[in-house]
PDB file of C-alpha atoms in Angstrom:
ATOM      1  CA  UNK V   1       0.000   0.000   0.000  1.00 66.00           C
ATOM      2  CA  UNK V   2       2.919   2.422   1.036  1.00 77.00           C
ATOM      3  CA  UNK V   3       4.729   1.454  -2.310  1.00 79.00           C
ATOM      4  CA  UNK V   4       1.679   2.852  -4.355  1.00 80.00           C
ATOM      5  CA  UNK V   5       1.310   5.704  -2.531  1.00 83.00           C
ATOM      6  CA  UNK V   6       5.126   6.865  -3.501  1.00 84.00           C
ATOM      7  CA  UNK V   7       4.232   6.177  -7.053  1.00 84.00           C
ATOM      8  CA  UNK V   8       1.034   7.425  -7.041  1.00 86.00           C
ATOM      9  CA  UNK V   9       2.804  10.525  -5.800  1.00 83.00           C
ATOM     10  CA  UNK V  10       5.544  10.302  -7.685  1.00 86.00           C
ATOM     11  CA  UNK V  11       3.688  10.074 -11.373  1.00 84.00           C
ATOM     12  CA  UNK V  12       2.091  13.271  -9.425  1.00 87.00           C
ATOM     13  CA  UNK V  13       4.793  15.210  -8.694  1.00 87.00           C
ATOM     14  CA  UNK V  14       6.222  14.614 -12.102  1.00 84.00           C
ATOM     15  CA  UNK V  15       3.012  15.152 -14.541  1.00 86.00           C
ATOM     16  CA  UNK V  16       1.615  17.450 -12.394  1.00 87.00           C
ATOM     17  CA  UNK V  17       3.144  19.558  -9.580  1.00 89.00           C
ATOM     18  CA  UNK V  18       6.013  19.927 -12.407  1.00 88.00           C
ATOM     19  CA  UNK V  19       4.704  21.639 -15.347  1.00 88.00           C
ATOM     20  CA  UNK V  20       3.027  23.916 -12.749  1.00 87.00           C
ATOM     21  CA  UNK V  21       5.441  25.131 -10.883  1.00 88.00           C
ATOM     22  CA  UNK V  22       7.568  25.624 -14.358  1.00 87.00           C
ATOM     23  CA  UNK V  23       5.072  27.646 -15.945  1.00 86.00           C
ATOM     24  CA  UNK V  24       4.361  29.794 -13.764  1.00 80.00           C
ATOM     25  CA  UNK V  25       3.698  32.758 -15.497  1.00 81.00           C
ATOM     26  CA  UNK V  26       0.871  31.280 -17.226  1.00 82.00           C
ATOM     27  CA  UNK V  27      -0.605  30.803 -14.115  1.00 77.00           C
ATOM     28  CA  UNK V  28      -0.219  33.755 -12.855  1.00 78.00           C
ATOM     29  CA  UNK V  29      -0.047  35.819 -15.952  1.00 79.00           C
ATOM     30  CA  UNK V  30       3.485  37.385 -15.038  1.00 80.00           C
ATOM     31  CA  UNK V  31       6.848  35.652 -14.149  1.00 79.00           C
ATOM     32  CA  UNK V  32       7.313  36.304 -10.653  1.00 83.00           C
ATOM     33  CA  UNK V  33       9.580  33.759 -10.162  1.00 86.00           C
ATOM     34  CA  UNK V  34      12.536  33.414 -12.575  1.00 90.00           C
ATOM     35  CA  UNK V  35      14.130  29.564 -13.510  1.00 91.00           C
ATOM     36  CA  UNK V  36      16.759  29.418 -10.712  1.00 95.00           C
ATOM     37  CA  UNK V  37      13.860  29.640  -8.357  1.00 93.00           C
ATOM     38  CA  UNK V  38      10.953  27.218  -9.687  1.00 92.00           C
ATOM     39  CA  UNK V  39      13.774  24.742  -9.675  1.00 94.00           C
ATOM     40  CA  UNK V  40      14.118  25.388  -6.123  1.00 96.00           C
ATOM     41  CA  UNK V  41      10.563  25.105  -5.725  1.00 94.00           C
ATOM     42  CA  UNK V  42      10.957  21.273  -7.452  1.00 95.00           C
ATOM     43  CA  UNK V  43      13.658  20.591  -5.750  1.00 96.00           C
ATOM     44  CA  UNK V  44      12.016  20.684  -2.741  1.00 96.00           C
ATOM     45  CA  UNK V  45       9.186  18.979  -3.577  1.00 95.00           C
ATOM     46  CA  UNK V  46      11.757  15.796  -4.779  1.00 96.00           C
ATOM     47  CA  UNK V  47      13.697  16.457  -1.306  1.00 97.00           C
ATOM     48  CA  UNK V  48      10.484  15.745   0.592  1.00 96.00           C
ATOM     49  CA  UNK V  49       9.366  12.755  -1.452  1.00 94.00           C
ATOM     50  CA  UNK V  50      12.872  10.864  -1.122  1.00 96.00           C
ATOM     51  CA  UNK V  51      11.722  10.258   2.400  1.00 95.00           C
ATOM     52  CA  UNK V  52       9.226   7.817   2.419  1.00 94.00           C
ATOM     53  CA  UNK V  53      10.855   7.000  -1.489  1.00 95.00           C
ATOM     54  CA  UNK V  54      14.267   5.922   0.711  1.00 96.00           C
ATOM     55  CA  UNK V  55      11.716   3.877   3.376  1.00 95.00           C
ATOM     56  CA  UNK V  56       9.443   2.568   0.984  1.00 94.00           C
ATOM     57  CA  UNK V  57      12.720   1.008  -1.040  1.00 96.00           C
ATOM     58  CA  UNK V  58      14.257  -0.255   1.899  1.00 96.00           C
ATOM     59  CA  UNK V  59      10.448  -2.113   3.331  1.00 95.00           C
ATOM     60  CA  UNK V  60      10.016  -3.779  -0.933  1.00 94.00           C
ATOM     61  CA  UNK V  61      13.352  -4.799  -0.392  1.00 95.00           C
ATOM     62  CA  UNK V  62      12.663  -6.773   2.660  1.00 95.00           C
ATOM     63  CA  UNK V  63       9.336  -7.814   1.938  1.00 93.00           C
ATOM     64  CA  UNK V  64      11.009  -9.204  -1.523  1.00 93.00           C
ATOM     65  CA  UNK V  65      13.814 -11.232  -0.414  1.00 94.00           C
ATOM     66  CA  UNK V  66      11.720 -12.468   2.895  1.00 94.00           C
ATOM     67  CA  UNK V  67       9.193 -13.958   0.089  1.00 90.00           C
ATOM     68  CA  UNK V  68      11.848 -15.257  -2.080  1.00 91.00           C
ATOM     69  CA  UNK V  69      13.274 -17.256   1.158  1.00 92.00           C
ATOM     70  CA  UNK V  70       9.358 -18.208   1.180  1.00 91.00           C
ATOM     71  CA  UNK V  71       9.392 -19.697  -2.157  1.00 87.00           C
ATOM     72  CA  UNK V  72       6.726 -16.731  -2.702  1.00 82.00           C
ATOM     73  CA  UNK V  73       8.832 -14.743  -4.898  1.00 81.00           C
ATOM     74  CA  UNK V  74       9.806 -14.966  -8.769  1.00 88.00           C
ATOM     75  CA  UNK V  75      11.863 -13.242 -11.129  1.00 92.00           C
ATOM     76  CA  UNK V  76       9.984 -10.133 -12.282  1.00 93.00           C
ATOM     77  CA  UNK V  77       9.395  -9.462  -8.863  1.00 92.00           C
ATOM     78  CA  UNK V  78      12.954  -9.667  -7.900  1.00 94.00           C
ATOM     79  CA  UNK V  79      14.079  -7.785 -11.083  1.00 96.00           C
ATOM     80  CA  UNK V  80      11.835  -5.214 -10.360  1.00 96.00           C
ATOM     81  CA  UNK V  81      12.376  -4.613  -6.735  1.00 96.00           C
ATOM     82  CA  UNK V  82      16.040  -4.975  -7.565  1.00 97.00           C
ATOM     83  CA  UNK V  83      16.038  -1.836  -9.879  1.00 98.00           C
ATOM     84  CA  UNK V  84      13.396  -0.212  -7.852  1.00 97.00           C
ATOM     85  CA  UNK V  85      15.706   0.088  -4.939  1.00 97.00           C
ATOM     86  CA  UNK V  86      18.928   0.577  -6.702  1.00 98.00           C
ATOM     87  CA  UNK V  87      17.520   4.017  -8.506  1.00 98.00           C
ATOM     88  CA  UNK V  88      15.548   4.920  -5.619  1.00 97.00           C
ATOM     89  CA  UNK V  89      18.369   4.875  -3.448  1.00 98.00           C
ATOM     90  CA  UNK V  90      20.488   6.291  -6.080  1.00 98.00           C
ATOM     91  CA  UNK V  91      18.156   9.395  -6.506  1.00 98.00           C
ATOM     92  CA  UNK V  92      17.331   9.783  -2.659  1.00 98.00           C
ATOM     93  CA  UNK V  93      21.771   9.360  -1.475  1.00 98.00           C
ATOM     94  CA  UNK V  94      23.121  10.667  -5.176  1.00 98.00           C
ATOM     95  CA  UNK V  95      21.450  13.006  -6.730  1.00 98.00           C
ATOM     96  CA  UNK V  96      19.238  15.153  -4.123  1.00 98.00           C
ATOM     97  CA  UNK V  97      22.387  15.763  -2.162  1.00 98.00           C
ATOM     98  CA  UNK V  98      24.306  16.860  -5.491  1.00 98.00           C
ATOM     99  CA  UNK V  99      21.780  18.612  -6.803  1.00 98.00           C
ATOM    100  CA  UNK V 100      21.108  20.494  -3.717  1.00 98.00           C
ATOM    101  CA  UNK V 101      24.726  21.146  -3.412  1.00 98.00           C
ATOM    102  CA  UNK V 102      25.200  22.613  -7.102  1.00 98.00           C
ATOM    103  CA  UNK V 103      21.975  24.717  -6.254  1.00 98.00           C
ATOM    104  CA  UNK V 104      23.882  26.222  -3.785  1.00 98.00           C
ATOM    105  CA  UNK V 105      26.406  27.781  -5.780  1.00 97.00           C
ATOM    106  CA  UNK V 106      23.786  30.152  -7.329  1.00 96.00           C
ATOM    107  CA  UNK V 107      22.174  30.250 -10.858  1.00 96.00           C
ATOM    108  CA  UNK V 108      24.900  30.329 -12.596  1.00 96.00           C
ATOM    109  CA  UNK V 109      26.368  27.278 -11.901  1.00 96.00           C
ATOM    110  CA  UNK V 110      22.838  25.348 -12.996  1.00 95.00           C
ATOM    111  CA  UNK V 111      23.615  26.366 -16.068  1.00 96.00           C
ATOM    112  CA  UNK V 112      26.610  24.817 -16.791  1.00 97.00           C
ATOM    113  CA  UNK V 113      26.654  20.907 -18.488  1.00 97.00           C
ATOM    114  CA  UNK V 114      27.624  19.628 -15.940  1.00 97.00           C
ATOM    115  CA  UNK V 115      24.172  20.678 -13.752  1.00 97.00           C
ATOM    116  CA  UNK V 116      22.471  19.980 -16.697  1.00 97.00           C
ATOM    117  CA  UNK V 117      24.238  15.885 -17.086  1.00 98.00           C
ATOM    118  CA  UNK V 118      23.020  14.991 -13.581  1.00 98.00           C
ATOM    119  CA  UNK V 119      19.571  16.863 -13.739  1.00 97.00           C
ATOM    120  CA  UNK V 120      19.061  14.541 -17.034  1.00 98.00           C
ATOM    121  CA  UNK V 121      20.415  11.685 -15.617  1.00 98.00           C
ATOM    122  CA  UNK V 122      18.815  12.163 -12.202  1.00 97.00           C
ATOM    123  CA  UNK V 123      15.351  12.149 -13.909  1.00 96.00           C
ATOM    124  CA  UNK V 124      16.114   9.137 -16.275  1.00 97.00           C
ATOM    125  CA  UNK V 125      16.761   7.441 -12.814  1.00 98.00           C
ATOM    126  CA  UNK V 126      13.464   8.711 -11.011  1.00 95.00           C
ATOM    127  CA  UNK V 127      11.788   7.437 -14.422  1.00 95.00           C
ATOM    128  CA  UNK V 128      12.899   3.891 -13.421  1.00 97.00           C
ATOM    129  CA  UNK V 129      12.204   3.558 -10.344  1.00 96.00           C
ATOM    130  CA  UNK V 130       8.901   4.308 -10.973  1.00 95.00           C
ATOM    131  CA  UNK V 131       8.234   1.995 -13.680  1.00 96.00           C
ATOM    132  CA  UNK V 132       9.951  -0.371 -11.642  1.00 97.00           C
ATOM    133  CA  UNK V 133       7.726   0.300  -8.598  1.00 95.00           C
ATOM    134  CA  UNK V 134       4.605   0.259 -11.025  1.00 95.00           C
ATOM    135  CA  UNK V 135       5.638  -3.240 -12.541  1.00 95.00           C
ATOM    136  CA  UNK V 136       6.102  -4.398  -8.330  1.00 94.00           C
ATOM    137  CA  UNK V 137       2.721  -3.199  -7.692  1.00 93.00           C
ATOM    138  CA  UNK V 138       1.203  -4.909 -10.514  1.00 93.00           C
ATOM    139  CA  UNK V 139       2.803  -7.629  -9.906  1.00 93.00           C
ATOM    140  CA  UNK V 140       1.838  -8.521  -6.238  1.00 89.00           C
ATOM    141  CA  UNK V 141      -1.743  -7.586  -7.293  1.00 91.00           C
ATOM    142  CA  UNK V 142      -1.508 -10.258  -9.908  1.00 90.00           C
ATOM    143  CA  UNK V 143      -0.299 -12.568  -6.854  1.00 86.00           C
ATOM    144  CA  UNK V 144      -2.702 -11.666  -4.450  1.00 85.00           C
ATOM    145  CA  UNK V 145      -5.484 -12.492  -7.055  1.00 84.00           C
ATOM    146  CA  UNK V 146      -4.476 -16.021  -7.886  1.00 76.00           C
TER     147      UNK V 146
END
């Protein structure tokens, strides 16, 4: 239940809460706030859902490998919880910390390439662990129904 919460959240925070905060001025028909600080704005919204991300990883992980010592477990499960956890610890330990930390540098610096590698990387990684996480869910709803 926990685990689709975060996505559900997640898939939020990324198809909504996103293109809202970046266009801003369409919302509120002038730019009050300026690049540097709507990605401030998301940032904190991704620094607040690593939280229960990080916990959530760390519980599927458990729950996973104490069903695969069960006998309860198969492969898609494992692959998915496997890459699940690996990019959602990844994005909650890697990237929020580094992308905080370049943040804090000022505006300029989230301009450079380098700013711009890890934002694209960072979000390719987010994108997996939520398909990951979706294909988990799915999955132990297909179990539970047999």
């Amino acid at each position: 239940m926990a685990l689709t919460g975060v996505i559900a959240f997640s898939l939020f925070a990324g198809a909504v809460v996103a293109p809202v905060i970046f266009n801003s001025s369409s919302w509120l028909g002038e730019s009050v706030l300026n690049r540097f600080q709507e990605g401030l704005m998301m940032t904190e919204v991704f620094v607040r859902l690593s939280y229960p991300l990080i916990a959530v990883c760390l519980f599927s992980m458990a729950y996973e490998l104490l069903n695969y010592w069960k006998k309860d477990s198969d492969w898609i499960a494992l692959i998915s919880m496997s890459l699940m956890v690996g990019t959602g610890l990844l994005f909650g330990f890697y990237f929020i910390p580094e992308i905080l930390h370049l943040q804090s540098q000022g505006p300029a610096v989230t301009q450079s390439p380098v700013f711009a590698s890890i934002h694209k990387t960072s979000e390719i990684c987010f994108k997996i662990t939520v398909l990951s996480g979706l294909v988990l869910v799915l999955r132990n709803i297909l179990k539970m129904s047999r």
